[in-house]
Amino acid sequence: MKRHLLFVWAGLVMLLALLAACTSAPTTPPPLPTQPEATRAEEAPAELDAAALLQKGGCGACHVIPGVPGAVGVIGPDLSQIGLTAAERIQDAAYTGTAKTALDYLHESIVNPDVFLAPDCNGAPCQKGLMTAALAAQFNEAELNAIVAYLAGLKGETPPTGGVEATPAVELGEAPVLTTEEFEQARQIFFDRCAGCHGVLRNGATGPALTPDKTLPKGTLALASIIFNGTPRGMPDWGKQGVLTAEQAELMAKYIQNEPPAPPEMSMEQMRGFWKVLVAPEDRPTEPQHTRNWENFFAVTLRDAGQVAVIDGDTYEVVATVNTGYAVHISRMSATGRYVYTIGRDGKTALIDLWMDPPAVVAEVKTCYDARSVEVSKYNGPEGDFTDRYAIVGCYWPPHFVIVDGLTLEPLKVVSTRSYTYDTQEYHPEPRVASIVASHFSPKWVVNVKETGQIWLVDYTDVQNPAIKMLNAERFLHDGGWDASGRYFLVAANNANKIVVLDVQEEKVAAIVETEKIPHPGRGANWIDPVFGPVWSTSHLGEGALVAIGTDPVNHPEYAWKVVRTIPLPGAGSLFLKTHPNSDWIWVDHTLNPDEEIQRTVCVIAKANPVEPYKCWQVADYGRAVHFEYNMEGNQVWVSVWGRADDPGRTGEIVVYDDKTLEEIARIPNLVTPTGKFNVYNTVKDIY
Ligand code: DHE
């Protein structure tokens, strides 16, 4: 398909979204060709199957349309009751079109979408330009009238054609054929950009399932449109961001209509083949080789460079830039703080020794093809001293975790997480390992298994024969953090809109708390609420809201494990929030908000008056503001500006603020796509 056609389609798909179509600053609408109601109805020949037309038009990618197979889209308005709504719209003072009847309104929505923007696209106002008038050119007038008549019959009851079951299935055809080169390119793009949310096998998690039974009914054009334009529920607008071209969006649309290729497994022998010790433990320094305050170092992910920058928190100097894995996801510190463990999306773990001058990678290993988490053993007590003895790598693909030696990264034990969902007890071929933390109460790791919704407590006293306690929790476990006491781990079950509270001391799920849409805490933020006492907070991807959950069952039992506050934010798309016990503020970002200004906006909420943001501002005139970290003293906050690696001068930087005054005090410029930042002291002490 030609590029311009794809764009036309991008609009077309939104066509019905268009029903919402609209314009905040309306241009004068051309007069509608007036047609009496009766004529429009007559011109909808009975033999035309409107549901099939809507399906072939890809309208279901953006709309819920009863009676149209696969029409469950959420970009445009839900059309289940559009037959009723249309009549109300034209009576509304806010209506800016020219239709005088419900049928004309529906027709206008398709042929002239931007004259009026419907108010509700999945909870947010519909956006101009999502649907183009060119959509209408795909249908002749009789077909348009058939569609209009069909939509007019949607009044929240059984659709006029007799319901989903009664609608004859539209011939979907075969999945589009790709050449070997195209398939390989698409496979790589899928791994880089899509697998994190949709799963390698495309069974869905943070994003919906993309198996052929779901994608074929939508078709190439509709899918390409979604990939290019994004959706309000969090699907990134890869095309608009300039990450994928229109051709690549179309390629991906074709790719996901084919069966997902089975990715390879990884054996212990392969892992050992990847393993390298660059500086053996006995050759490493026995004391710091520099006079810098290494406990105030920050390990900063330079995402698209595949590097981590070690930055001195006292001087803001980049002390070292080390090669790690592709798109490093997180860094965690050893219990002593001397070592940084980084994990890349490519499953590569690197061990950085901060005592060396300059700090350098001393060992690396690859234990999977796709990973997000790493943690060390921290227990030191009656059962032994396990400080930094082992590390654990949590993999997305293959779905397993691997226990490695803490000082050399030698892979020691691999444990598959393939298992059964906690609720329906169905086999899941790809239960991915999300966040991992080390218990302080016992020699165990808390391993959150996303798709099966289980929390595994993995005993590392006998790594070749690890005892594992499996706790039922909730599906789609993702990221989380400790409460201030260090006894409870609060983890987001993101697509279930819940926070699971694990009592690590008692080894049981203490509560499951309902939150707003798609909680995404990072590690969350602990603070003392003036009314409700100790709370832990999360913001959300799907809702402009920050919630506080009571965390003190002893002194404030009435608030424990309840949402005690919901604080509105300027928009959805938040990834991270942060605070410090010394701080007056809670900092929050809006990184994945579709609005460019909001993406760059951070807000602070005053702990003394936590009812609304105290102040919000843009941290840069480009990129996205993402993730916060405090310095060791807890009086400065670092915010990343996530730019583009291919945009010289705007690749990214870190902005440092005085946490008391909120004044900017420094910029650390010319960093390539900085994302997560991990201060040694705060990460070791779990200060957030
Ligand atoms: Fe993350 C934490 C998974 C996208 C930056 N991210 C985590 C954790 C998981 C996870 C499971 C918790 C690890 C832990 O604590 O042990 N992240 C995923 C995804 O599956 C997802 C949604 C999609 C993907 O394709 O990876 C995803 N994450 C992103 C990003 O796009 C971010 C902003 C940039 C990037 O690296 O790609 C990003 N994730 C981070 C950061 C943390 C994180 C900075 C750690 C936050 C902290 O303060 O601890």
Short mmCIF file of C-alpha atoms in Angstrom, two decimals, residues 14-420:
data_model
loop_
_atom_site.label_atom_id
_atom_site.label_comp_id
_atom_site.label_asym_id
_atom_site.label_seq_id
_atom_site.Cartn_x
_atom_site.Cartn_y
_atom_site.Cartn_z
CA MET A 14 -11.17 6.25 12.99
CA LEU A 15 -14.16 6.94 11.00
CA LEU A 16 -16.53 5.99 13.56
CA ALA A 17 -14.35 7.49 16.08
CA LEU A 18 -15.35 10.27 14.06
CA LEU A 19 -18.78 9.84 15.07
CA ALA A 20 -17.19 11.61 17.69
CA ALA A 21 -15.40 13.55 15.17
CA CYS A 22 -15.19 16.97 15.95
CA THR A 23 -13.32 20.11 16.16
CA SER A 24 -12.58 22.20 19.09
CA ALA A 25 -12.21 25.26 16.91
CA PRO A 26 -14.69 24.29 14.25
CA THR A 27 -14.21 25.40 10.71
CA THR A 28 -17.43 26.40 9.04
CA PRO A 29 -18.96 23.13 8.00
CA PRO A 30 -20.03 22.78 4.43
CA PRO A 31 -23.79 22.43 4.27
CA LEU A 32 -24.97 18.86 4.37
CA PRO A 33 -26.68 17.57 1.32
CA THR A 34 -30.14 17.53 2.80
CA GLN A 35 -31.95 14.30 2.43
CA PRO A 36 -35.23 13.49 4.01
CA GLU A 37 -35.03 10.73 6.60
CA ALA A 38 -37.18 8.49 4.52
CA THR A 39 -34.87 8.85 1.52
CA ARG A 40 -31.77 7.89 3.50
CA ALA A 41 -33.49 4.85 4.84
CA GLU A 42 -34.77 3.91 1.38
CA GLU A 43 -31.33 4.29 -0.08
CA ALA A 44 -30.02 1.64 2.22
CA PRO A 45 -30.71 -1.41 0.07
CA ALA A 46 -31.62 -4.40 2.14
CA GLU A 47 -29.10 -6.60 0.35
CA LEU A 48 -26.20 -4.48 1.64
CA ASP A 49 -24.79 -6.00 4.80
CA ALA A 50 -23.89 -2.95 6.86
CA ALA A 51 -22.15 -4.99 9.56
CA ALA A 52 -19.90 -6.51 6.92
CA LEU A 53 -19.17 -3.05 5.49
CA LEU A 54 -18.27 -1.74 8.91
CA GLN A 55 -16.05 -4.70 9.51
CA LYS A 56 -14.30 -4.45 6.19
CA GLY A 57 -13.85 -0.75 6.77
CA GLY A 58 -11.87 -1.59 9.89
CA CYS A 59 -14.24 0.52 11.99
CA GLY A 60 -14.15 -1.99 14.80
CA ALA A 61 -10.52 -1.20 15.46
CA CYS A 62 -11.65 2.09 16.96
CA HIS A 63 -15.22 1.46 18.06
CA VAL A 64 -17.39 -0.93 19.92
CA ILE A 65 -20.13 -1.73 17.38
CA PRO A 66 -22.61 -4.39 18.41
CA GLY A 67 -23.20 -6.93 15.68
CA VAL A 68 -19.87 -6.33 13.98
CA PRO A 69 -17.42 -9.16 14.65
CA GLY A 70 -14.27 -7.97 16.40
CA ALA A 71 -15.56 -4.41 16.81
CA VAL A 72 -14.21 -3.74 20.28
CA GLY A 73 -11.98 -0.71 19.61
CA VAL A 74 -11.51 1.96 22.22
CA ILE A 75 -9.99 4.83 20.25
CA GLY A 76 -13.33 6.26 19.18
CA PRO A 77 -16.62 6.43 21.03
CA ASP A 78 -18.54 3.31 21.91
CA LEU A 79 -21.34 3.14 19.33
CA SER A 80 -23.59 0.72 21.19
CA GLN A 81 -26.20 3.44 21.70
CA ILE A 82 -25.36 5.83 18.92
CA GLY A 83 -28.93 5.50 17.60
CA LEU A 84 -30.09 7.29 20.75
CA THR A 85 -27.12 9.61 21.21
CA ALA A 86 -27.27 11.00 17.68
CA ALA A 87 -30.67 12.59 18.27
CA GLU A 88 -29.48 14.11 21.55
CA ARG A 89 -26.31 15.51 20.04
CA ILE A 90 -28.03 17.72 17.52
CA GLN A 91 -30.13 19.27 20.30
CA ASP A 92 -27.06 20.01 22.37
CA ALA A 93 -25.88 23.63 22.53
CA ALA A 94 -22.30 22.42 22.07
CA TYR A 95 -23.10 20.82 18.70
CA THR A 96 -21.22 22.55 15.88
CA GLY A 97 -22.43 20.65 12.83
CA THR A 98 -25.35 21.27 10.51
CA ALA A 99 -27.39 18.07 10.79
CA LYS A 100 -31.04 18.45 11.62
CA THR A 101 -31.85 14.76 12.02
CA ALA A 102 -30.16 11.82 13.71
CA LEU A 103 -29.57 10.11 10.38
CA ASP A 104 -27.97 13.23 8.95
CA TYR A 105 -25.83 13.49 12.06
CA LEU A 106 -24.53 9.97 11.51
CA HIS A 107 -23.92 10.67 7.83
CA GLU A 108 -22.15 13.91 8.67
CA SER A 109 -19.96 12.12 11.19
CA ILE A 110 -18.65 9.95 8.39
CA VAL A 111 -18.34 12.40 5.51
CA ASN A 112 -17.36 15.47 7.49
CA PRO A 113 -15.91 14.19 10.72
CA ASP A 114 -14.22 17.29 12.08
CA VAL A 115 -17.23 19.59 12.16
CA PHE A 116 -18.14 18.24 15.55
CA LEU A 117 -15.97 16.33 18.01
CA ALA A 118 -17.88 13.88 20.14
CA PRO A 119 -17.22 14.38 23.84
CA ASP A 120 -16.40 10.82 24.86
CA CYS A 121 -13.64 8.76 23.32
CA ASN A 122 -13.20 6.18 26.06
CA GLY A 123 -13.42 8.72 28.85
CA ALA A 124 -11.59 11.58 27.11
CA PRO A 125 -12.72 14.14 24.53
CA CYS A 126 -12.28 12.86 20.97
CA GLN A 127 -9.43 14.40 19.06
CA LYS A 128 -9.53 16.33 15.84
CA GLY A 129 -8.09 14.69 12.75
CA LEU A 130 -8.33 11.12 13.98
CA MET A 131 -10.81 10.45 11.23
CA THR A 132 -10.57 12.04 7.86
CA ALA A 133 -13.36 12.84 5.46
CA ALA A 134 -11.52 10.68 2.95
CA LEU A 135 -12.91 7.72 4.80
CA ALA A 136 -16.22 8.30 3.25
CA ALA A 137 -14.69 7.87 -0.19
CA GLN A 138 -14.32 4.19 0.59
CA PHE A 139 -18.07 3.73 0.40
CA ASN A 140 -20.61 4.62 -2.25
CA GLU A 141 -23.70 6.55 -1.20
CA ALA A 142 -25.84 3.43 -0.94
CA GLU A 143 -23.26 1.79 1.30
CA LEU A 144 -23.01 4.90 3.43
CA ASN A 145 -26.75 4.94 3.83
CA ALA A 146 -26.73 1.29 4.82
CA ILE A 147 -24.12 2.05 7.47
CA VAL A 148 -26.06 5.07 8.70
CA ALA A 149 -29.27 3.06 8.95
CA TYR A 150 -27.46 0.34 10.83
CA LEU A 151 -25.93 2.76 13.30
CA ALA A 152 -29.25 4.49 13.81
CA GLY A 153 -30.61 1.14 14.94
CA LEU A 154 -28.04 0.80 17.71
CA LYS A 155 -29.93 1.75 20.84
CA GLY A 156 -28.28 -0.36 23.46
CA GLU A 157 -30.39 -3.36 22.56
CA THR A 158 -29.94 -6.33 20.28
CA PRO A 159 -28.55 -4.99 17.02
CA PRO A 160 -30.89 -4.82 14.07
CA THR A 161 -29.20 -7.65 12.24
CA GLY A 162 -29.95 -10.00 15.05
CA GLY A 163 -26.88 -9.82 17.26
CA VAL A 164 -23.32 -10.92 17.03
CA GLU A 165 -24.17 -14.55 16.59
CA ALA A 166 -26.64 -13.84 13.82
CA THR A 167 -24.24 -11.67 11.83
CA PRO A 168 -22.75 -13.74 9.05
CA ALA A 169 -19.02 -13.95 9.48
CA VAL A 170 -17.22 -11.78 6.97
CA GLU A 171 -14.68 -13.54 4.81
CA LEU A 172 -11.42 -12.57 6.42
CA GLY A 173 -9.03 -14.14 4.02
CA GLU A 174 -5.56 -15.35 4.78
CA ALA A 175 -2.98 -13.48 6.79
CA PRO A 176 -0.91 -11.18 4.58
CA VAL A 177 2.18 -12.84 3.16
CA LEU A 178 5.58 -11.38 4.07
CA THR A 179 8.94 -12.09 2.49
CA THR A 180 11.60 -13.66 4.67
CA GLU A 181 13.35 -10.28 5.01
CA GLU A 182 10.12 -8.50 5.90
CA PHE A 183 9.23 -11.17 8.43
CA GLU A 184 12.65 -10.91 10.07
CA GLN A 185 12.48 -7.11 10.20
CA ALA A 186 9.01 -7.26 11.73
CA ARG A 187 10.07 -9.91 14.23
CA GLN A 188 12.89 -7.64 15.40
CA ILE A 189 10.66 -4.56 15.64
CA PHE A 190 8.12 -6.59 17.57
CA PHE A 191 10.77 -7.70 20.02
CA ASP A 192 12.16 -4.17 20.43
CA ARG A 193 8.90 -2.27 20.70
CA CYS A 194 5.92 -4.51 21.27
CA ALA A 195 6.77 -7.71 23.14
CA GLY A 196 7.12 -5.94 26.50
CA CYS A 197 3.41 -5.17 26.63
CA HIS A 198 1.86 -7.79 24.36
CA GLY A 199 4.13 -10.77 25.10
CA VAL A 200 6.41 -12.65 22.72
CA LEU A 201 3.62 -15.13 22.03
CA ARG A 202 1.24 -12.16 21.83
CA ASN A 203 -1.11 -13.49 24.48
CA GLY A 204 -1.42 -9.99 25.97
CA ALA A 205 -0.63 -8.51 29.38
CA THR A 206 -0.21 -4.75 29.74
CA GLY A 207 -1.45 -4.56 26.14
CA PRO A 208 -4.19 -6.71 24.59
CA ALA A 209 -3.66 -10.11 22.98
CA LEU A 210 -2.54 -9.90 19.35
CA THR A 211 -3.15 -13.45 18.18
CA PRO A 212 -4.53 -13.89 14.64
CA ASP A 213 -8.07 -14.56 15.90
CA LYS A 214 -7.99 -11.01 17.31
CA THR A 215 -6.01 -9.29 14.58
CA LEU A 216 -7.40 -10.80 11.38
CA PRO A 217 -10.89 -9.34 11.90
CA LYS A 218 -9.38 -5.87 12.21
CA GLY A 219 -7.35 -6.05 9.03
CA THR A 220 -4.13 -4.41 7.92
CA LEU A 221 -5.42 -0.88 7.56
CA ALA A 222 -7.05 -0.65 10.93
CA LEU A 223 -4.10 -2.23 12.69
CA ALA A 224 -1.61 0.00 10.89
CA SER A 225 -3.62 2.99 11.95
CA ILE A 226 -3.51 1.99 15.61
CA ILE A 227 0.20 1.29 15.44
CA PHE A 228 0.85 4.63 13.80
CA ASN A 229 -1.54 6.78 15.86
CA GLY A 230 -1.64 5.02 19.25
CA THR A 231 -4.66 4.80 21.52
CA PRO A 232 -5.80 6.74 24.57
CA ARG A 233 -5.37 3.64 26.76
CA GLY A 234 -1.63 3.68 26.46
CA MET A 235 -0.65 2.18 23.10
CA PRO A 236 2.20 4.48 22.03
CA ASP A 237 1.80 6.49 18.81
CA TRP A 238 4.85 4.92 17.20
CA GLY A 239 4.32 6.66 13.87
CA LYS A 240 3.65 10.10 15.26
CA GLN A 241 6.68 9.78 17.52
CA GLY A 242 8.80 9.08 14.47
CA VAL A 243 9.87 5.68 15.78
CA LEU A 244 8.16 3.74 12.97
CA THR A 245 7.52 4.91 9.44
CA ALA A 246 4.13 4.46 7.83
CA GLU A 247 5.60 1.53 5.89
CA GLN A 248 6.87 -0.08 9.08
CA ALA A 249 3.50 0.41 10.77
CA GLU A 250 1.89 -1.37 7.86
CA LEU A 251 4.52 -4.12 7.97
CA MET A 252 3.80 -4.67 11.65
CA ALA A 253 0.08 -4.72 10.96
CA LYS A 254 0.65 -7.54 8.48
CA TYR A 255 3.07 -9.35 10.76
CA ILE A 256 0.69 -9.55 13.69
CA GLN A 257 -1.98 -11.17 11.55
CA ASN A 258 0.35 -14.12 11.12
CA GLU A 259 0.95 -16.75 13.77
CA PRO A 260 3.70 -15.61 16.18
CA PRO A 261 6.96 -17.41 15.50
CA ALA A 262 8.12 -19.68 18.32
CA PRO A 263 11.17 -17.99 19.81
CA PRO A 264 14.10 -20.15 20.89
CA GLU A 265 14.68 -21.49 24.38
CA MET A 266 18.01 -20.92 26.11
CA SER A 267 19.98 -23.71 27.74
CA MET A 268 22.34 -23.49 30.70
CA GLU A 269 25.13 -24.37 28.29
CA GLN A 270 24.29 -21.32 26.15
CA MET A 271 24.16 -19.09 29.22
CA ARG A 272 27.57 -20.33 30.27
CA GLY A 273 28.77 -19.60 26.75
CA PHE A 274 27.77 -15.96 27.15
CA TRP A 275 29.28 -15.63 30.63
CA LYS A 276 32.45 -13.53 30.99
CA VAL A 277 34.43 -12.51 34.06
CA LEU A 278 36.42 -9.46 33.01
CA VAL A 279 38.05 -8.82 36.39
CA ALA A 280 38.09 -11.76 38.78
CA PRO A 281 36.94 -11.03 42.36
CA GLU A 282 40.47 -11.61 43.69
CA ASP A 283 41.84 -9.00 41.26
CA ARG A 284 39.36 -6.31 42.27
CA PRO A 285 40.36 -3.52 44.66
CA THR A 286 39.93 -4.06 48.35
CA GLU A 287 39.09 -0.40 48.90
CA PRO A 288 37.82 2.44 46.68
CA GLN A 289 40.47 3.52 44.15
CA HIS A 290 39.18 7.09 44.06
CA THR A 291 38.23 9.68 46.62
CA ARG A 292 34.78 10.37 45.26
CA ASN A 293 31.69 9.91 47.43
CA TRP A 294 30.65 6.71 45.62
CA GLU A 295 27.59 6.22 47.83
CA ASN A 296 26.20 9.33 46.13
CA PHE A 297 26.85 7.96 42.62
CA PHE A 298 23.88 7.59 40.31
CA ALA A 299 23.65 4.72 37.80
CA VAL A 300 21.77 6.31 34.91
CA THR A 301 20.30 4.24 32.08
CA LEU A 302 21.20 5.63 28.65
CA ARG A 303 18.45 3.61 27.05
CA ASP A 304 19.07 3.76 23.34
CA ALA A 305 22.85 3.81 23.69
CA GLY A 306 22.87 0.46 25.51
CA GLN A 307 24.97 2.07 28.23
CA VAL A 308 24.87 3.13 31.83
CA ALA A 309 26.43 6.41 32.92
CA VAL A 310 27.86 6.55 36.41
CA ILE A 311 27.36 10.16 37.54
CA ASP A 312 28.80 11.76 40.65
CA GLY A 313 25.91 13.15 42.67
CA ASP A 314 28.15 15.72 44.38
CA THR A 315 29.69 17.23 41.23
CA TYR A 316 27.32 16.12 38.42
CA GLU A 317 30.34 14.79 36.50
CA VAL A 318 29.94 11.70 34.35
CA VAL A 319 32.54 9.48 35.99
CA ALA A 320 32.18 6.56 33.56
CA THR A 321 30.01 5.45 30.69
CA VAL A 322 29.98 1.68 30.45
CA ASN A 323 28.56 -0.66 27.82
CA THR A 324 25.84 -2.83 29.26
CA GLY A 325 22.97 -4.53 27.44
CA TYR A 326 20.49 -3.27 24.87
CA ALA A 327 18.08 -0.77 26.43
CA VAL A 328 19.06 -1.34 30.04
CA HIS A 329 15.89 -1.50 32.04
CA ILE A 330 16.87 -1.18 35.67
CA SER A 331 19.92 -1.06 37.91
CA ARG A 332 19.95 -2.51 41.40
CA MET A 333 22.76 -2.25 43.95
CA SER A 334 24.48 -4.99 45.86
CA ALA A 335 23.65 -5.06 49.57
CA THR A 336 26.96 -3.30 50.22
CA GLY A 337 26.31 -0.72 47.48
CA ARG A 338 29.70 -1.32 45.90
CA TYR A 339 28.34 -3.13 42.85
CA VAL A 340 25.66 -2.14 40.36
CA TYR A 341 23.73 -4.92 38.61
CA THR A 342 22.12 -3.80 35.36
CA ILE A 343 19.68 -5.76 33.24
CA GLY A 344 19.06 -5.07 29.57
CA ARG A 345 16.00 -5.96 27.55
CA ASP A 346 18.24 -8.37 25.68
CA GLY A 347 18.64 -10.41 28.87
CA LYS A 348 22.22 -9.31 29.46
CA THR A 349 23.29 -8.62 33.04
CA ALA A 350 26.36 -6.48 33.68
CA LEU A 351 28.13 -6.09 37.01
CA ILE A 352 29.77 -2.70 37.56
CA ASP A 353 32.36 -2.19 40.30
CA LEU A 354 32.03 1.37 41.66
CA TRP A 355 35.31 1.11 43.59
CA MET A 356 37.39 0.94 40.43
CA ASP A 357 38.78 4.14 38.93
CA PRO A 358 36.91 4.65 36.72
CA PRO A 359 34.04 2.31 37.60
CA ALA A 360 33.95 -0.56 35.11
CA VAL A 361 32.10 -3.72 34.14
CA VAL A 362 33.75 -6.68 35.88
CA ALA A 363 31.44 -9.49 34.73
CA GLU A 364 28.58 -10.08 32.34
CA VAL A 365 26.20 -12.85 31.38
CA LYS A 366 23.16 -13.33 29.19
CA THR A 367 20.54 -15.61 30.67
CA CYS A 368 17.58 -14.87 28.39
CA TYR A 369 16.62 -12.98 25.23
CA ASP A 370 14.27 -10.57 26.94
CA ALA A 371 14.38 -9.48 30.59
CA ARG A 372 13.39 -6.69 32.97
CA SER A 373 14.53 -7.46 36.51
CA VAL A 374 17.55 -8.29 38.62
CA GLU A 375 18.10 -8.46 42.38
CA VAL A 376 20.73 -9.72 44.83
CA SER A 377 20.64 -11.83 47.99
CA LYS A 378 20.58 -9.55 51.04
CA TYR A 379 19.81 -11.74 54.01
CA ASN A 380 22.28 -11.81 56.89
CA GLY A 381 20.90 -13.57 59.97
CA PRO A 382 20.56 -16.84 61.83
CA GLU A 383 20.28 -18.81 58.58
CA GLY A 384 23.60 -17.47 57.30
CA ASP A 385 25.22 -14.46 55.70
CA PHE A 386 24.06 -14.31 52.10
CA THR A 387 25.08 -10.69 51.50
CA ASP A 388 25.73 -10.38 47.74
CA ARG A 389 26.34 -14.11 47.47
CA TYR A 390 23.77 -14.65 44.71
CA ALA A 391 21.86 -12.60 42.20
CA ILE A 392 18.65 -13.48 40.39
CA VAL A 393 17.67 -12.43 36.88
CA GLY A 394 13.97 -12.33 35.98
CA CYS A 395 13.28 -13.07 32.31
CA TYR A 396 10.42 -12.29 29.97
CA TRP A 397 11.62 -14.79 27.35
CA PRO A 398 12.23 -17.63 27.90
CA PRO A 399 9.86 -17.36 30.85
CA HIS A 400 12.20 -18.32 33.67
CA PHE A 401 14.49 -16.93 36.31
CA VAL A 402 18.15 -17.69 36.71
CA ILE A 403 20.20 -17.69 39.90
CA VAL A 404 23.77 -16.54 39.30
CA ASP A 405 26.82 -16.06 41.48
CA GLY A 406 26.69 -12.58 43.06
CA LEU A 407 30.33 -11.67 42.40
CA THR A 408 31.04 -13.39 39.08
CA LEU A 409 27.56 -13.78 37.52
CA GLU A 410 28.26 -17.45 36.83
CA PRO A 411 24.86 -18.96 35.99
CA LEU A 412 23.99 -21.61 38.57
CA LYS A 413 20.34 -22.57 38.32
CA VAL A 414 17.49 -21.97 35.90
CA VAL A 415 13.85 -22.31 36.99
CA SER A 416 10.97 -22.15 34.52
CA THR A 417 7.90 -20.11 35.42
CA ARG A 418 5.65 -21.88 32.91
CA SER A 419 2.68 -22.81 35.00
CA TYR A 420 -1.07 -22.40 35.51
#
